[in-house]
Amino acid sequence: MRSIIRFFSLLFIVLTNIGATSAQDEIHWSPDYNLKWADFKGDTSFAQHYAEKAVTKIRIEATTAIYKNHYTFSVPCIFEKNNSWTVNDTSVSLLLHEQLHFDIGEAFARDLRKKLAEMDDVSDYTIKERVKTLYHEVNNACIAYEKKYDIETNHGKNPEKQAIWQKRINAILQSTAKHQSITFTVSKQ
C-alpha cells in the first residue's frame, strides 16, 4: 500500500464569495446535468444594485495529494446554489446564458487539469507553488473570458452572439473531453 508522504490542499475560489458550502448546496459540473432555476437559491434582496437578472457563482478547486510515486489531483468545477440568484426565473434564454457560464468554468477547469497533467520537472518541494501558479494563470484567463462572454452577448440578450458562444464552448468541451475526469494521477518523473 502506498503511503502518503504529505498531503496538502489548495482551495481557490473563482467568481464567488468565500464561504462554507455543504455538498447539498453544490452542483459539480456534469455533461448530464443542466442547471434549473430551482438551483439558484441565493439572496436577491440586493439585486436592484445589479444590471444582471441572474448571477451564477462557480468555483474551481485544485487539491493535490503527494504519494511516493505519483501525485493525485482533484479539480472540480462547482456551482454554488446559495451564492447564485435570479430575479427572472421564467426566461429560458437567460437560464441558457447562465448554464454557459457554468460550462465556461468547466472548460477552464479542464485547462487546469491538462496543465497539471503535463507538468514536468516538479518535485515534492516545488509542486505546491507550481499548482498555485498554474491555478492563478487559469483563474485570470477564466475571469477575462467570462467578462468577454457577458460583453459580447450583452448578458445573454443578444441571441445571435449567444448562439455563437454556445457553439464555441460546446466545441471546446468536445475537444477537451479527455480532461473531463475530475480526479487523476500523474506519475513522478
PDB file of C-alpha atoms in Angstrom:
ATOM      1  CA  MET A   1       0.000   0.000   0.000  1.00  0.00           C
ATOM      2  CA  ARG A   2       1.243   3.400  -0.907  1.00  0.00           C
ATOM      3  CA  SER A   3       1.934   5.680   1.964  1.00  0.00           C
ATOM      4  CA  ILE A   4       1.155   9.325   1.911  1.00  0.00           C
ATOM      5  CA  ILE A   5       4.295  11.371   2.402  1.00  0.00           C
ATOM      6  CA  ARG A   6       2.426  14.557   2.846  1.00  0.00           C
ATOM      7  CA  PHE A   7      -0.954  15.928   1.948  1.00  0.00           C
ATOM      8  CA  PHE A   8      -1.842  19.498   1.212  1.00  0.00           C
ATOM      9  CA  SER A   9      -4.745  21.210  -0.335  1.00  0.00           C
ATOM     10  CA  LEU A  10      -5.103  24.324  -2.394  1.00  0.00           C
ATOM     11  CA  LEU A  11      -8.559  25.805  -2.460  1.00  0.00           C
ATOM     12  CA  PHE A  12      -9.102  28.776  -4.680  1.00  0.00           C
ATOM     13  CA  ILE A  13     -12.432  30.334  -5.386  1.00  0.00           C
ATOM     14  CA  VAL A  14     -13.400  31.654  -8.811  1.00  0.00           C
ATOM     15  CA  LEU A  15     -16.159  34.247  -9.129  1.00  0.00           C
ATOM     16  CA  THR A  16     -17.512  33.669  -5.652  1.00  0.00           C
ATOM     17  CA  ASN A  17     -17.555  34.934  -2.125  1.00  0.00           C
ATOM     18  CA  ILE A  18     -15.547  32.969   0.371  1.00  0.00           C
ATOM     19  CA  GLY A  19     -17.897  30.933   2.464  1.00  0.00           C
ATOM     20  CA  ALA A  20     -18.539  27.406   3.509  1.00  0.00           C
ATOM     21  CA  THR A  21     -20.997  25.406   1.490  1.00  0.00           C
ATOM     22  CA  SER A  22     -22.256  21.911   2.055  1.00  0.00           C
ATOM     23  CA  ALA A  23     -22.397  19.232  -0.635  1.00  0.00           C
ATOM     24  CA  GLN A  24     -26.174  19.637  -0.946  1.00  0.00           C
ATOM     25  CA  ASP A  25     -25.643  23.311  -1.783  1.00  0.00           C
ATOM     26  CA  GLU A  26     -23.265  22.473  -4.644  1.00  0.00           C
ATOM     27  CA  ILE A  27     -23.505  21.001  -8.105  1.00  0.00           C
ATOM     28  CA  HIS A  28     -20.402  19.525  -9.693  1.00  0.00           C
ATOM     29  CA  TRP A  29     -20.348  20.157 -13.433  1.00  0.00           C
ATOM     30  CA  SER A  30     -21.567  17.172 -15.446  1.00  0.00           C
ATOM     31  CA  PRO A  31     -22.394  16.779 -19.133  1.00  0.00           C
ATOM     32  CA  ASP A  32     -25.596  15.071 -17.984  1.00  0.00           C
ATOM     33  CA  TYR A  33     -26.926  17.923 -15.859  1.00  0.00           C
ATOM     34  CA  ASN A  34     -28.268  21.301 -16.921  1.00  0.00           C
ATOM     35  CA  LEU A  35     -28.993  23.994 -14.383  1.00  0.00           C
ATOM     36  CA  LYS A  36     -32.588  24.728 -13.422  1.00  0.00           C
ATOM     37  CA  TRP A  37     -33.903  27.935 -11.933  1.00  0.00           C
ATOM     38  CA  ALA A  38     -34.610  25.972  -8.749  1.00  0.00           C
ATOM     39  CA  ASP A  39     -30.816  25.637  -8.345  1.00  0.00           C
ATOM     40  CA  PHE A  40     -30.486  29.420  -7.889  1.00  0.00           C
ATOM     41  CA  LYS A  41     -31.129  29.805  -4.169  1.00  0.00           C
ATOM     42  CA  GLY A  42     -29.103  32.935  -3.381  1.00  0.00           C
ATOM     43  CA  ASP A  43     -30.403  36.074  -1.724  1.00  0.00           C
ATOM     44  CA  THR A  44     -31.930  38.528  -4.218  1.00  0.00           C
ATOM     45  CA  SER A  45     -32.514  41.403  -1.779  1.00  0.00           C
ATOM     46  CA  PHE A  46     -29.528  43.290  -3.209  1.00  0.00           C
ATOM     47  CA  ALA A  47     -30.375  42.536  -6.870  1.00  0.00           C
ATOM     48  CA  GLN A  48     -31.550  46.089  -7.555  1.00  0.00           C
ATOM     49  CA  HIS A  49     -27.869  47.147  -7.420  1.00  0.00           C
ATOM     50  CA  TYR A  50     -27.010  44.959 -10.414  1.00  0.00           C
ATOM     51  CA  ALA A  51     -27.863  45.257 -14.083  1.00  0.00           C
ATOM     52  CA  GLU A  52     -27.922  41.468 -14.355  1.00  0.00           C
ATOM     53  CA  LYS A  53     -31.091  39.487 -13.828  1.00  0.00           C
ATOM     54  CA  ALA A  54     -29.158  36.442 -12.630  1.00  0.00           C
ATOM     55  CA  VAL A  55     -25.714  35.629 -11.240  1.00  0.00           C
ATOM     56  CA  THR A  56     -24.029  32.254 -11.434  1.00  0.00           C
ATOM     57  CA  LYS A  57     -21.343  31.657  -8.820  1.00  0.00           C
ATOM     58  CA  ILE A  58     -18.854  28.941  -9.599  1.00  0.00           C
ATOM     59  CA  ARG A  59     -15.543  27.905  -8.162  1.00  0.00           C
ATOM     60  CA  ILE A  60     -12.747  25.697  -9.311  1.00  0.00           C
ATOM     61  CA  GLU A  61     -10.880  23.806  -6.631  1.00  0.00           C
ATOM     62  CA  ALA A  62      -7.418  22.306  -7.001  1.00  0.00           C
ATOM     63  CA  THR A  63      -6.414  19.666  -4.476  1.00  0.00           C
ATOM     64  CA  THR A  64      -3.133  17.764  -4.622  1.00  0.00           C
ATOM     65  CA  ALA A  65      -2.094  14.623  -2.748  1.00  0.00           C
ATOM     66  CA  ILE A  66       1.565  13.589  -2.793  1.00  0.00           C
ATOM     67  CA  TYR A  67       2.382   9.897  -2.744  1.00  0.00           C
ATOM     68  CA  LYS A  68       5.663   8.033  -3.038  1.00  0.00           C
ATOM     69  CA  ASN A  69       5.487   7.521  -6.822  1.00  0.00           C
ATOM     70  CA  HIS A  70       2.768   9.886  -8.021  1.00  0.00           C
ATOM     71  CA  TYR A  71       0.611  12.936  -7.449  1.00  0.00           C
ATOM     72  CA  THR A  72      -3.173  12.789  -7.394  1.00  0.00           C
ATOM     73  CA  PHE A  73      -5.095  15.879  -8.376  1.00  0.00           C
ATOM     74  CA  SER A  74      -8.764  16.727  -7.976  1.00  0.00           C
ATOM     75  CA  VAL A  75     -10.063  19.703  -9.972  1.00  0.00           C
ATOM     76  CA  PRO A  76     -13.862  20.059  -9.918  1.00  0.00           C
ATOM     77  CA  CYS A  77     -15.908  22.946 -11.269  1.00  0.00           C
ATOM     78  CA  ILE A  78     -18.659  23.663  -8.758  1.00  0.00           C
ATOM     79  CA  PHE A  79     -21.878  25.681  -9.000  1.00  0.00           C
ATOM     80  CA  GLU A  80     -22.822  27.240  -5.656  1.00  0.00           C
ATOM     81  CA  LYS A  81     -26.590  27.235  -5.229  1.00  0.00           C
ATOM     82  CA  ASN A  82     -26.709  29.604  -2.257  1.00  0.00           C
ATOM     83  CA  ASN A  83     -24.481  32.189  -3.956  1.00  0.00           C
ATOM     84  CA  SER A  84     -26.312  32.091  -7.299  1.00  0.00           C
ATOM     85  CA  TRP A  85     -29.508  34.048  -7.766  1.00  0.00           C
ATOM     86  CA  THR A  86     -32.080  35.269 -10.247  1.00  0.00           C
ATOM     87  CA  VAL A  87     -34.917  37.748 -10.320  1.00  0.00           C
ATOM     88  CA  ASN A  88     -36.281  36.254 -13.565  1.00  0.00           C
ATOM     89  CA  ASP A  89     -36.945  32.555 -13.142  1.00  0.00           C
ATOM     90  CA  THR A  90     -39.035  32.211 -16.289  1.00  0.00           C
ATOM     91  CA  SER A  91     -36.562  33.185 -19.017  1.00  0.00           C
ATOM     92  CA  VAL A  92     -35.267  30.148 -20.877  1.00  0.00           C
ATOM     93  CA  SER A  93     -32.694  32.242 -22.752  1.00  0.00           C
ATOM     94  CA  LEU A  94     -31.324  33.706 -19.506  1.00  0.00           C
ATOM     95  CA  LEU A  95     -31.054  30.219 -17.980  1.00  0.00           C
ATOM     96  CA  LEU A  96     -29.138  29.020 -21.049  1.00  0.00           C
ATOM     97  CA  HIS A  97     -26.828  32.017 -20.677  1.00  0.00           C
ATOM     98  CA  GLU A  98     -26.179  31.114 -17.037  1.00  0.00           C
ATOM     99  CA  GLN A  99     -25.615  27.446 -17.949  1.00  0.00           C
ATOM    100  CA  LEU A 100     -22.936  28.576 -20.375  1.00  0.00           C
ATOM    101  CA  HIS A 101     -21.165  30.418 -17.545  1.00  0.00           C
ATOM    102  CA  PHE A 102     -21.012  27.053 -15.753  1.00  0.00           C
ATOM    103  CA  ASP A 103     -19.778  25.382 -18.954  1.00  0.00           C
ATOM    104  CA  ILE A 104     -17.072  28.041 -19.356  1.00  0.00           C
ATOM    105  CA  GLY A 105     -15.944  27.302 -15.800  1.00  0.00           C
ATOM    106  CA  GLU A 106     -15.687  23.621 -16.712  1.00  0.00           C
ATOM    107  CA  ALA A 107     -13.689  24.470 -19.844  1.00  0.00           C
ATOM    108  CA  PHE A 108     -11.153  26.301 -17.696  1.00  0.00           C
ATOM    109  CA  ALA A 109     -11.140  23.525 -15.088  1.00  0.00           C
ATOM    110  CA  ARG A 110     -10.205  21.174 -17.948  1.00  0.00           C
ATOM    111  CA  ASP A 111      -7.449  23.543 -18.997  1.00  0.00           C
ATOM    112  CA  LEU A 112      -6.077  23.442 -15.450  1.00  0.00           C
ATOM    113  CA  ARG A 113      -6.333  19.621 -15.398  1.00  0.00           C
ATOM    114  CA  LYS A 114      -4.418  19.449 -18.681  1.00  0.00           C
ATOM    115  CA  LYS A 115      -1.687  21.770 -17.429  1.00  0.00           C
ATOM    116  CA  LEU A 116      -1.345  19.823 -14.180  1.00  0.00           C
ATOM    117  CA  ALA A 117      -1.147  16.529 -16.067  1.00  0.00           C
ATOM    118  CA  GLU A 118       1.591  17.925 -18.326  1.00  0.00           C
ATOM    119  CA  MET A 119       3.763  19.386 -15.545  1.00  0.00           C
ATOM    120  CA  ASP A 120       7.358  18.285 -15.678  1.00  0.00           C
ATOM    121  CA  ASP A 121      10.462  18.994 -13.642  1.00  0.00           C
ATOM    122  CA  VAL A 122       8.471  19.193 -10.426  1.00  0.00           C
ATOM    123  CA  SER A 123       9.331  17.810  -7.004  1.00  0.00           C
ATOM    124  CA  ASP A 124       7.530  17.328  -3.733  1.00  0.00           C
ATOM    125  CA  TYR A 125       9.120  20.587  -2.618  1.00  0.00           C
ATOM    126  CA  THR A 126       8.063  22.663  -5.640  1.00  0.00           C
ATOM    127  CA  ILE A 127       4.673  21.230  -6.516  1.00  0.00           C
ATOM    128  CA  LYS A 128       2.622  23.454  -4.217  1.00  0.00           C
ATOM    129  CA  GLU A 129       3.996  26.611  -5.815  1.00  0.00           C
ATOM    130  CA  ARG A 130       3.660  25.192  -9.347  1.00  0.00           C
ATOM    131  CA  VAL A 131       0.000  24.270  -8.777  1.00  0.00           C
ATOM    132  CA  LYS A 132      -0.678  27.691  -7.272  1.00  0.00           C
ATOM    133  CA  THR A 133       0.952  29.457 -10.245  1.00  0.00           C
ATOM    134  CA  LEU A 134      -0.953  27.366 -12.799  1.00  0.00           C
ATOM    135  CA  TYR A 135      -4.179  27.907 -10.895  1.00  0.00           C
ATOM    136  CA  HIS A 136      -3.769  31.687 -10.926  1.00  0.00           C
ATOM    137  CA  GLU A 137      -2.939  31.714 -14.652  1.00  0.00           C
ATOM    138  CA  VAL A 138      -6.091  29.721 -15.450  1.00  0.00           C
ATOM    139  CA  ASN A 139      -8.196  31.694 -12.972  1.00  0.00           C
ATOM    140  CA  ASN A 140      -7.198  35.031 -14.524  1.00  0.00           C
ATOM    141  CA  ALA A 141      -7.874  33.728 -18.026  1.00  0.00           C
ATOM    142  CA  CYS A 142     -11.294  32.419 -16.917  1.00  0.00           C
ATOM    143  CA  ILE A 143     -12.295  35.750 -15.388  1.00  0.00           C
ATOM    144  CA  ALA A 144     -11.310  37.633 -18.550  1.00  0.00           C
ATOM    145  CA  TYR A 145     -13.156  35.118 -20.744  1.00  0.00           C
ATOM    146  CA  GLU A 146     -16.318  35.364 -18.629  1.00  0.00           C
ATOM    147  CA  LYS A 147     -16.253  39.156 -18.921  1.00  0.00           C
ATOM    148  CA  LYS A 148     -15.802  38.941 -22.684  1.00  0.00           C
ATOM    149  CA  TYR A 149     -18.723  36.487 -22.869  1.00  0.00           C
ATOM    150  CA  ASP A 150     -21.043  38.836 -20.966  1.00  0.00           C
ATOM    151  CA  ILE A 151     -19.973  41.868 -23.007  1.00  0.00           C
ATOM    152  CA  GLU A 152     -20.322  40.178 -26.391  1.00  0.00           C
ATOM    153  CA  THR A 153     -23.685  38.587 -25.584  1.00  0.00           C
ATOM    154  CA  ASN A 154     -24.948  41.592 -23.581  1.00  0.00           C
ATOM    155  CA  HIS A 155     -25.595  39.207 -20.687  1.00  0.00           C
ATOM    156  CA  GLY A 156     -27.469  36.833 -22.998  1.00  0.00           C
ATOM    157  CA  LYS A 157     -29.719  39.494 -24.520  1.00  0.00           C
ATOM    158  CA  ASN A 158     -28.134  39.138 -27.973  1.00  0.00           C
ATOM    159  CA  PRO A 159     -29.400  35.770 -29.308  1.00  0.00           C
ATOM    160  CA  GLU A 160     -27.075  35.721 -32.338  1.00  0.00           C
ATOM    161  CA  LYS A 161     -23.953  36.248 -30.224  1.00  0.00           C
ATOM    162  CA  GLN A 162     -25.281  33.821 -27.605  1.00  0.00           C
ATOM    163  CA  ALA A 163     -25.578  31.133 -30.301  1.00  0.00           C
ATOM    164  CA  ILE A 164     -22.005  31.797 -31.448  1.00  0.00           C
ATOM    165  CA  TRP A 165     -20.717  31.452 -27.888  1.00  0.00           C
ATOM    166  CA  GLN A 166     -22.770  28.288 -27.337  1.00  0.00           C
ATOM    167  CA  LYS A 167     -21.150  26.666 -30.380  1.00  0.00           C
ATOM    168  CA  ARG A 168     -17.700  27.868 -29.300  1.00  0.00           C
ATOM    169  CA  ILE A 169     -17.958  26.483 -25.771  1.00  0.00           C
ATOM    170  CA  ASN A 170     -19.529  23.214 -26.940  1.00  0.00           C
ATOM    171  CA  ALA A 171     -16.591  22.769 -29.331  1.00  0.00           C
ATOM    172  CA  ILE A 172     -14.100  23.464 -26.534  1.00  0.00           C
ATOM    173  CA  LEU A 173     -15.803  20.951 -24.241  1.00  0.00           C
ATOM    174  CA  GLN A 174     -15.823  18.322 -27.002  1.00  0.00           C
ATOM    175  CA  SER A 175     -12.165  18.900 -27.855  1.00  0.00           C
ATOM    176  CA  THR A 176     -11.126  18.666 -24.186  1.00  0.00           C
ATOM    177  CA  ALA A 177     -13.232  15.627 -23.277  1.00  0.00           C
ATOM    178  CA  LYS A 178     -10.114  13.643 -22.333  1.00  0.00           C
ATOM    179  CA  HIS A 179      -9.628  16.098 -19.435  1.00  0.00           C
ATOM    180  CA  GLN A 180     -13.180  15.708 -18.119  1.00  0.00           C
ATOM    181  CA  SER A 181     -12.205  13.429 -15.219  1.00  0.00           C
ATOM    182  CA  ILE A 182     -12.154  15.468 -12.016  1.00  0.00           C
ATOM    183  CA  THR A 183      -9.581  13.262 -10.270  1.00  0.00           C
ATOM    184  CA  PHE A 184      -6.461  11.994 -11.984  1.00  0.00           C
ATOM    185  CA  THR A 185      -2.996  10.692 -11.187  1.00  0.00           C
ATOM    186  CA  VAL A 186       0.352  11.790 -12.574  1.00  0.00           C
ATOM    187  CA  SER A 187       3.483   9.660 -12.128  1.00  0.00           C
ATOM    188  CA  LYS A 188       6.535  11.343 -10.682  1.00  0.00           C
ATOM    189  CA  GLN A 189       9.395  11.918 -13.118  1.00  0.00           C
TER     190      GLN A 189
END
